[in-house]
Amino acid sequence: MLDTRTKAKLVEQIEAIVGPDHFTTDETDAVLNAHDAWPLSEAKIRAGETLPLADVIVYPSSTEEVSKILRVANDLRVPVVPVGGGAGTCGGTQPTYGGIQLDLKRMDKILAIDGESLLVRVQAGTVGIDLEEEVNRHGYTTGHTPTSLRASNVGGFIATRSGGSMSSLYGKIEDLTLGLEVVLADGSVVRCKAVPRHSVGPDLRQLFIGSEGTLCVITEATLRLFPLPPSRHFRSMCFPDVHSGLMAIRAIFREGIFPSVVRLYDAEDTALHVSTHFEVEEGNCMLMLAFDGRPEKVDIDESISARICIENGAKDYGEGPSKYWWEHRYDMYYPTKFATSGFSVGDTIDIVATYDRLENVYHEMKRVMEAHGAAVMSHFSHMYPNGGSIYMIFFVSQPDAESAWATYREIWDDGVAACLREGGTMSHQHGVGTTRSTYTEAELGSSFEVLKKIKEVLDPNGIMNPGKLGMGGHT
Amino acid sequence: MEDSEAIEQLRLCAGCPKMCRHMCPTFLAWRSDSPTPHGRALLMYQDAKGTRALDERAIEVLYQCLECSQCLTWCLPQVDIATMVENERMRLVNEGRYPRGLDKISSAIKTNHNPFAEPHGKRNKWFVPTKTQGKKILYFTGCTAAYHENGIARSTVSILSHLGYKVSVTPDEWCCGSPLFRTGFRNLGIEQARHNADTLNKSEGEQIVVTCPGCFRAFTKDYPQLGIELKKPVLHISQLLEKHLDALRAVDFGGPITYHDPCHLGRHSGIYDPPRKVIERVSGTKVVEMARSRENAMCCGNGAGMRTLFTDQASTIGDARVSQAREVGAKFLVTSCPFCKNMLASRAGKMLIVLDLPEMVLAAFDSTSKVKM
Ligand SMILES: Cc1cc2nc3c(=O)[nH]c(=O)nc-3n(C[C@H](O)[C@H](O)[C@H](O)COP(=O)(O)OP(=O)(O)OC[C@H]3O[C@@H](n4cnc5c(N)ncnc54)[C@H](O)[C@@H]3O)c2cc1C
Ligand code: SF4
Ligand code: SF4
């Protein structure tokens, strides 16, 4: 929390920038902004605990206002936590050291749709679903379909390097973002031009993509568009185990086929999410595939993929489970009585690894997480020619808050340690935030120093989202 | 709803990753995480659990809710925010902790029996009795049509006469109580309800027709819940017109027509098809549906005290609804609620022609083959 004098000065200057209606110091607003969708925050809220609060929440309407606000914050050495949709899962928007929460939701304009170059220029506060529906009306898709599409916004997607469920075909947000406008801690506005490729030194866009508010505030982006696919087919294949499913997935990519969806559910996840609607033999693992494109191409891709699966021991389930998942893909995120009762908490460790390590990472993580009495279920959720990600989902329930939160932390510690030991990377798409902050150095190894040095240059006063991405506290 | 059930629902919602927020009109209007379904639930949960009591701002956030129930359509565990907000408002009013801006409405209803502080004596000034001798029907006009949307009231009487009804209105009609029930002034609402029930039960009409979905919901849902009985059938005008489709005149409206589902008629009373059937009969064309329609229709922004307390944000919501109608190329935006019509017309300017259902039906009766507007 800020001292009274600094807060008074800050408020006066902020009011001069955004006017009286676009900031708040009310405790109620701070309480309502204190959490994102970090399951631990949600569990603590249910348990009646309180979370760290911001001193001021500001709602800028333009890049210019963002720049002025950062200049003031930098002068006064006040922490700034950017807020997108506030639906991140890692406590990234938590105002750990108080200060300003800079909420971008008013910057929600879709500035230009360019059908010639297949681009859309959009302000950072535009909610994903609003952008997708607007470009759909023009016959395009962004290809970015995370299940947080309805809650998260463009700035949040980019700040966390998020990935949609169709990233095997369309790519993650780092592949989809061509141009970027960001504001640095000193208020300077930096623009990275939208070009398909370039050869002018390192790609600075990629420095800002995934920086989680620790290096800059993202104010605008130019994203790629794709013509809406004329057809989408779903196909489901059931394997006797995870291994044979992964063999089939690798073989499909080797054929040069890029399905839009590739999700392989392990036996536990299949039992919980597939067997409830379809007859599946116990212990089997369901692979869900989708293919986007012209019908002729989709037919060929689908039939080759089906053949590969069957050669690897799969039973053909037709479109059923895959289509059902797509149509109900948001359902699993709604709270249920079971998952929210008592002192229960669950989370997902969304790791990523190359094929040579993926299975070991999976088995090891599962082993160490289950050792804490957690129910663990997983799916291989975003797959590529060289490897893919696993959603390691766990759930624990304890008799009291203290042991629930401690067990939660131990599962994370041991799960991430196992992932790193076996050569995986601790996040594919959710980011680091508060949850993974302390593991960042171990994850990045020698490159962590580079990140720290960049941070020191771009944000010498450490005002940008302190305590996240392994970059310490606010001084 | 039992207290324990309500707390269970609030508990679910307080930890929800905002799965319905994108559909909440007040999120759209404020672009902040405070006036949202999850935000409201969180405040009520913390209050109920003793974590943090509602302060003045929290109460304001609860009063920023339109009670439109759009969130319920998108909520898998069916957390009923609108009902819980309404119950909370009732408690706040009993404790005298409600936004003072509402006193304007409640005291106007108490003294003048309408929320606009218009003299009660002017309520039926618009009414010109017709000579039709048919089935007797009582038209409960509702405050908006009686004072601000006389065109709707007159159209209703004309159409009913065309259809052979002998229409009467009563000088003893008071506000149905809807604005009071929705904003937490339940006891005052009950006074209105009792008076209206006495009046209507004594009246001559064999059935009661209403044009206002707020009145319709009050009569068919609130009154029975309060144990107040209306001894005659109550029909919304769209239901009544649906029974007479063949007698309605069809003409060319000369442009696409879309329909806005009022929250009280649609989500709260389940009436979606009758108004559409009437529009299609009268225009000879299919209703061009907006992207958000029926169970998923967006509120017009006029609900539950919003326009009184937060005029600018109510207008932002009205503007968004008008834009949605324009997006589907509509020339006419028809609704079936004087309150919605009033809001939408005030935001549409010259971009669209906004009509209430009776106005549309009458325009067809009054035209030869093509409607001129
Ligand atoms: C139901 C649900 C489903 C999900 N599904 C997916 C999924 O399929 N794929 C996936 O990748 N993720 C998913 N997530 C996680 C999360 O929503 C995404 O990672 C998303 O990118 C976060 O965006 P947001 O706008 O909600 O960000 P916030 O939660 O608001 O912020 C996330 C981080 O980014 C920073 N930030 C936000 N905006 C800016 C900005 N403009 N400039 C600088 N920094 C900024 C914040 O400070 C914070 O550190 C899911 C989450 C939920 C709740
Ligand atoms: S109303 Fe339902 S969907 Fe909306 S936030 Fe609450 S629990 Fe989630
Ligand atoms: S009832 Fe309407 S205004 Fe109120 S929280 Fe739900 S969607 Fe929002």
Short mmCIF file of C-alpha atoms in Angstrom, two decimals, chain A residues 102-348:
data_model
loop_
_atom_site.label_atom_id
_atom_site.label_comp_id
_atom_site.label_asym_id
_atom_site.label_seq_id
_atom_site.Cartn_x
_atom_site.Cartn_y
_atom_site.Cartn_z
CA LEU A 102 -4.14 -0.21 -15.04
CA ASP A 103 -7.27 -1.74 -16.49
CA LEU A 104 -7.31 -1.60 -20.30
CA LYS A 105 -10.96 -2.60 -20.80
CA ARG A 106 -12.03 0.79 -22.13
CA MET A 107 -9.50 0.50 -24.96
CA ASP A 108 -11.79 -1.78 -26.93
CA LYS A 109 -11.81 -0.46 -30.49
CA ILE A 110 -11.33 -2.63 -33.53
CA LEU A 111 -9.43 -0.11 -35.62
CA ALA A 112 -9.08 -1.70 -39.05
CA ILE A 113 -9.80 -4.97 -40.81
CA ASP A 114 -7.51 -5.41 -43.81
CA GLY A 115 -8.83 -8.16 -46.07
CA GLU A 116 -6.00 -7.66 -48.56
CA SER A 117 -3.16 -8.43 -46.17
CA LEU A 118 -5.36 -10.48 -43.82
CA LEU A 119 -4.76 -8.34 -40.75
CA VAL A 120 -6.77 -6.71 -38.00
CA ARG A 121 -5.56 -3.77 -35.93
CA VAL A 122 -7.13 -3.72 -32.52
CA GLN A 123 -6.81 -2.02 -29.14
CA ALA A 124 -5.55 -4.15 -26.29
CA GLY A 125 -8.73 -4.05 -24.19
CA THR A 126 -10.94 -5.71 -26.81
CA VAL A 127 -12.47 -8.89 -25.43
CA GLY A 128 -11.53 -11.95 -27.49
CA ILE A 129 -15.09 -12.98 -28.35
CA ASP A 130 -15.99 -9.44 -29.48
CA LEU A 131 -13.03 -9.41 -31.85
CA GLU A 132 -13.70 -12.91 -33.14
CA GLU A 133 -17.39 -12.21 -33.80
CA GLU A 134 -16.61 -8.97 -35.59
CA VAL A 135 -14.04 -10.53 -37.92
CA ASN A 136 -16.39 -13.49 -38.45
CA ARG A 137 -18.96 -10.99 -39.76
CA HIS A 138 -16.38 -10.03 -42.39
CA GLY A 139 -15.70 -13.68 -43.29
CA TYR A 140 -12.50 -14.13 -41.25
CA THR A 141 -11.27 -15.76 -38.08
CA THR A 142 -8.34 -14.82 -35.87
CA GLY A 143 -7.67 -18.54 -35.43
CA HIS A 144 -7.22 -17.82 -31.72
CA THR A 145 -9.69 -19.92 -29.75
CA PRO A 146 -8.62 -20.22 -26.12
CA THR A 147 -11.42 -21.22 -23.77
CA SER A 148 -10.96 -17.85 -22.11
CA LEU A 149 -12.09 -16.15 -25.34
CA ARG A 150 -15.19 -14.76 -23.64
CA ALA A 151 -13.34 -13.32 -20.67
CA SER A 152 -9.81 -12.42 -21.73
CA ASN A 153 -8.75 -9.61 -23.98
CA VAL A 154 -6.19 -9.06 -26.69
CA GLY A 155 -3.61 -7.45 -24.38
CA GLY A 156 -3.93 -10.33 -21.93
CA PHE A 157 -3.56 -12.92 -24.70
CA ILE A 158 -0.35 -11.30 -25.89
CA ALA A 159 1.02 -10.57 -22.43
CA THR A 160 0.76 -14.26 -21.49
CA ARG A 161 1.71 -15.91 -24.85
CA SER A 162 -1.65 -17.63 -24.79
CA GLY A 163 -2.69 -20.47 -27.04
CA GLY A 164 -6.02 -21.42 -28.52
CA SER A 165 -7.27 -24.98 -28.77
CA MET A 166 -6.59 -24.85 -32.53
CA SER A 167 -2.99 -23.76 -32.23
CA SER A 168 -1.73 -26.86 -34.08
CA LEU A 169 -3.04 -25.28 -37.28
CA TYR A 170 -3.27 -21.55 -36.65
CA GLY A 171 -0.44 -21.07 -34.15
CA LYS A 172 -0.29 -19.43 -30.74
CA ILE A 173 -0.65 -15.71 -30.16
CA GLU A 174 3.09 -15.17 -30.67
CA ASP A 175 2.63 -16.53 -34.21
CA LEU A 176 -0.52 -14.50 -34.76
CA THR A 177 0.76 -11.10 -33.60
CA LEU A 178 2.39 -9.21 -36.44
CA GLY A 179 2.50 -5.67 -35.10
CA LEU A 180 2.57 -4.26 -31.61
CA GLU A 181 2.32 -0.96 -29.81
CA VAL A 182 3.55 -0.86 -26.23
CA VAL A 183 4.29 1.77 -23.60
CA LEU A 184 7.40 1.46 -21.47
CA ALA A 185 7.80 2.34 -17.80
CA ASP A 186 9.07 5.84 -18.61
CA GLY A 187 6.01 6.52 -20.74
CA SER A 188 7.71 6.15 -24.13
CA VAL A 189 5.58 4.60 -26.82
CA VAL A 190 7.25 1.84 -28.86
CA ARG A 191 5.87 0.46 -32.11
CA CYS A 192 6.90 -2.75 -33.83
CA LYS A 193 5.78 -2.64 -37.47
CA ALA A 194 3.42 -5.27 -38.82
CA VAL A 195 5.37 -7.19 -41.46
CA PRO A 196 5.18 -10.87 -42.34
CA ARG A 197 8.91 -11.46 -41.69
CA HIS A 198 11.99 -9.28 -41.41
CA SER A 199 15.74 -9.30 -41.18
CA VAL A 200 16.43 -6.23 -39.12
CA GLY A 201 18.02 -7.60 -36.03
CA PRO A 202 16.25 -9.54 -33.27
CA ASP A 203 12.48 -9.60 -33.32
CA LEU A 204 11.67 -7.10 -30.55
CA ARG A 205 7.99 -7.95 -30.72
CA GLN A 206 8.84 -11.28 -29.15
CA LEU A 207 10.48 -9.49 -26.24
CA PHE A 208 7.19 -7.90 -25.33
CA ILE A 209 4.96 -10.87 -26.15
CA GLY A 210 4.72 -12.87 -22.92
CA SER A 211 6.24 -10.13 -20.76
CA GLU A 212 3.16 -10.22 -18.45
CA GLY A 213 3.20 -6.53 -17.71
CA THR A 214 6.74 -6.64 -16.34
CA LEU A 215 8.34 -4.76 -19.25
CA CYS A 216 5.57 -2.72 -20.84
CA VAL A 217 1.87 -2.09 -21.24
CA ILE A 218 0.53 -3.42 -24.52
CA THR A 219 -1.89 -0.90 -26.00
CA GLU A 220 -2.51 -2.08 -29.55
CA ALA A 221 -1.80 -5.07 -31.77
CA THR A 222 -2.02 -6.09 -35.38
CA LEU A 223 -3.12 -9.70 -35.59
CA ARG A 224 -3.29 -12.13 -38.47
CA LEU A 225 -6.59 -13.18 -39.98
CA PHE A 226 -7.60 -16.32 -41.86
CA PRO A 227 -10.58 -16.74 -44.15
CA LEU A 228 -13.26 -18.67 -42.25
CA PRO A 229 -12.67 -22.32 -43.11
CA PRO A 230 -15.35 -23.59 -45.51
CA SER A 231 -15.58 -26.83 -43.55
CA ARG A 232 -14.55 -28.34 -40.23
CA HIS A 233 -14.69 -32.10 -39.59
CA PHE A 234 -14.37 -33.76 -36.22
CA ARG A 235 -12.98 -37.26 -35.67
CA SER A 236 -12.38 -39.25 -32.52
CA MET A 237 -10.07 -42.21 -32.07
CA CYS A 238 -9.73 -44.30 -28.93
CA PHE A 239 -6.32 -45.78 -28.03
CA PRO A 240 -5.40 -48.46 -25.52
CA ASP A 241 -2.89 -46.12 -23.89
CA VAL A 242 -1.22 -42.71 -24.06
CA HIS A 243 1.85 -44.10 -25.81
CA SER A 244 0.04 -45.40 -28.89
CA GLY A 245 -1.94 -42.17 -29.11
CA LEU A 246 1.23 -40.11 -29.12
CA MET A 247 2.77 -42.37 -31.78
CA ALA A 248 -0.23 -41.69 -34.00
CA ILE A 249 -0.07 -37.94 -33.42
CA ARG A 250 3.60 -37.82 -34.39
CA ALA A 251 2.91 -39.83 -37.51
CA ILE A 252 0.08 -37.51 -38.56
CA PHE A 253 2.35 -34.45 -38.41
CA ARG A 254 5.06 -36.37 -40.29
CA GLU A 255 2.59 -36.79 -43.13
CA GLY A 256 2.46 -33.01 -43.38
CA ILE A 257 -1.05 -32.89 -41.96
CA PHE A 258 -1.94 -30.09 -39.54
CA PRO A 259 -5.24 -30.85 -37.85
CA SER A 260 -6.75 -27.80 -36.15
CA VAL A 261 -7.45 -29.75 -32.97
CA VAL A 262 -5.29 -32.51 -31.55
CA ARG A 263 -6.18 -33.50 -27.97
CA LEU A 264 -5.31 -36.81 -26.41
CA TYR A 265 -7.00 -37.57 -23.08
CA ASP A 266 -5.28 -39.95 -20.69
CA ALA A 267 -7.26 -42.75 -19.05
CA GLU A 268 -8.34 -40.64 -16.04
CA ASP A 269 -9.40 -37.64 -18.12
CA THR A 270 -11.19 -39.91 -20.60
CA ALA A 271 -13.04 -41.52 -17.71
CA LEU A 272 -14.14 -38.16 -16.31
CA HIS A 273 -14.87 -36.18 -19.46
CA VAL A 274 -15.61 -38.70 -22.23
CA SER A 275 -17.01 -41.86 -20.65
CA THR A 276 -19.77 -39.80 -19.09
CA HIS A 277 -21.28 -39.40 -22.58
CA PHE A 278 -19.78 -42.21 -24.67
CA GLU A 279 -19.11 -45.91 -24.03
CA VAL A 280 -15.37 -46.21 -23.54
CA GLU A 281 -13.47 -49.21 -22.22
CA GLU A 282 -11.78 -48.52 -18.88
CA GLY A 283 -8.17 -47.42 -19.26
CA ASN A 284 -8.58 -46.27 -22.85
CA CYS A 285 -7.46 -42.84 -24.06
CA MET A 286 -9.51 -40.70 -26.44
CA LEU A 287 -7.88 -38.65 -29.18
CA MET A 288 -9.94 -35.77 -30.50
CA LEU A 289 -9.13 -34.37 -33.90
CA ALA A 290 -10.53 -31.60 -36.06
CA PHE A 291 -9.66 -30.60 -39.60
CA ASP A 292 -10.30 -27.17 -41.09
CA GLY A 293 -10.25 -26.16 -44.73
CA ARG A 294 -11.76 -26.89 -48.10
CA PRO A 295 -13.88 -30.06 -48.01
CA GLU A 296 -11.63 -31.94 -50.50
CA LYS A 297 -8.52 -31.24 -48.42
CA VAL A 298 -10.27 -31.96 -45.15
CA ASP A 299 -11.48 -35.32 -46.52
CA ILE A 300 -7.97 -36.39 -47.51
CA ASP A 301 -6.37 -35.20 -44.24
CA GLU A 302 -9.05 -36.88 -42.20
CA SER A 303 -8.85 -40.22 -44.00
CA ILE A 304 -5.03 -40.37 -43.83
CA SER A 305 -5.11 -39.44 -40.14
CA ALA A 306 -7.80 -42.06 -39.44
CA ARG A 307 -5.73 -44.72 -41.17
CA ILE A 308 -2.66 -43.78 -39.11
CA CYS A 309 -4.65 -43.99 -35.88
CA ILE A 310 -6.09 -47.39 -36.73
CA GLU A 311 -2.62 -48.66 -37.65
CA ASN A 312 -1.57 -47.60 -34.17
CA GLY A 313 -4.28 -49.60 -32.51
CA ALA A 314 -7.14 -47.10 -32.27
CA LYS A 315 -10.87 -47.72 -32.41
CA ASP A 316 -12.80 -45.28 -34.57
CA TYR A 317 -15.44 -43.28 -32.66
CA GLY A 318 -16.47 -41.08 -35.59
CA GLU A 319 -17.13 -37.43 -34.94
CA GLY A 320 -18.93 -38.00 -31.59
CA PRO A 321 -16.55 -37.27 -28.68
CA SER A 322 -14.54 -34.68 -30.57
CA LYS A 323 -17.55 -32.72 -31.72
CA TYR A 324 -19.13 -33.01 -28.31
CA TRP A 325 -16.02 -31.59 -26.70
CA TRP A 326 -15.95 -28.67 -29.14
CA GLU A 327 -19.59 -27.83 -28.50
CA HIS A 328 -19.13 -28.08 -24.73
CA ARG A 329 -15.61 -26.81 -24.47
CA TYR A 330 -16.51 -24.03 -22.02
CA ASP A 331 -18.48 -26.28 -19.68
CA MET A 332 -15.61 -27.64 -17.63
CA TYR A 333 -14.65 -24.15 -16.45
CA TYR A 334 -17.92 -23.43 -14.69
CA PRO A 335 -17.82 -23.94 -10.94
CA THR A 336 -19.47 -27.09 -9.60
CA LYS A 337 -20.61 -27.87 -6.07
CA PHE A 338 -18.18 -30.77 -5.91
CA ALA A 339 -15.10 -28.81 -6.96
CA THR A 340 -15.84 -25.84 -4.72
CA SER A 341 -16.93 -27.59 -1.54
CA GLY A 342 -14.96 -27.35 1.70
CA PHE A 343 -11.30 -26.48 1.24
CA SER A 344 -10.87 -27.84 -2.25
CA VAL A 345 -8.52 -26.44 -4.80
CA GLY A 346 -7.48 -27.59 -8.23
CA ASP A 347 -5.25 -26.19 -10.94
CA THR A 348 -3.59 -27.02 -14.23
#
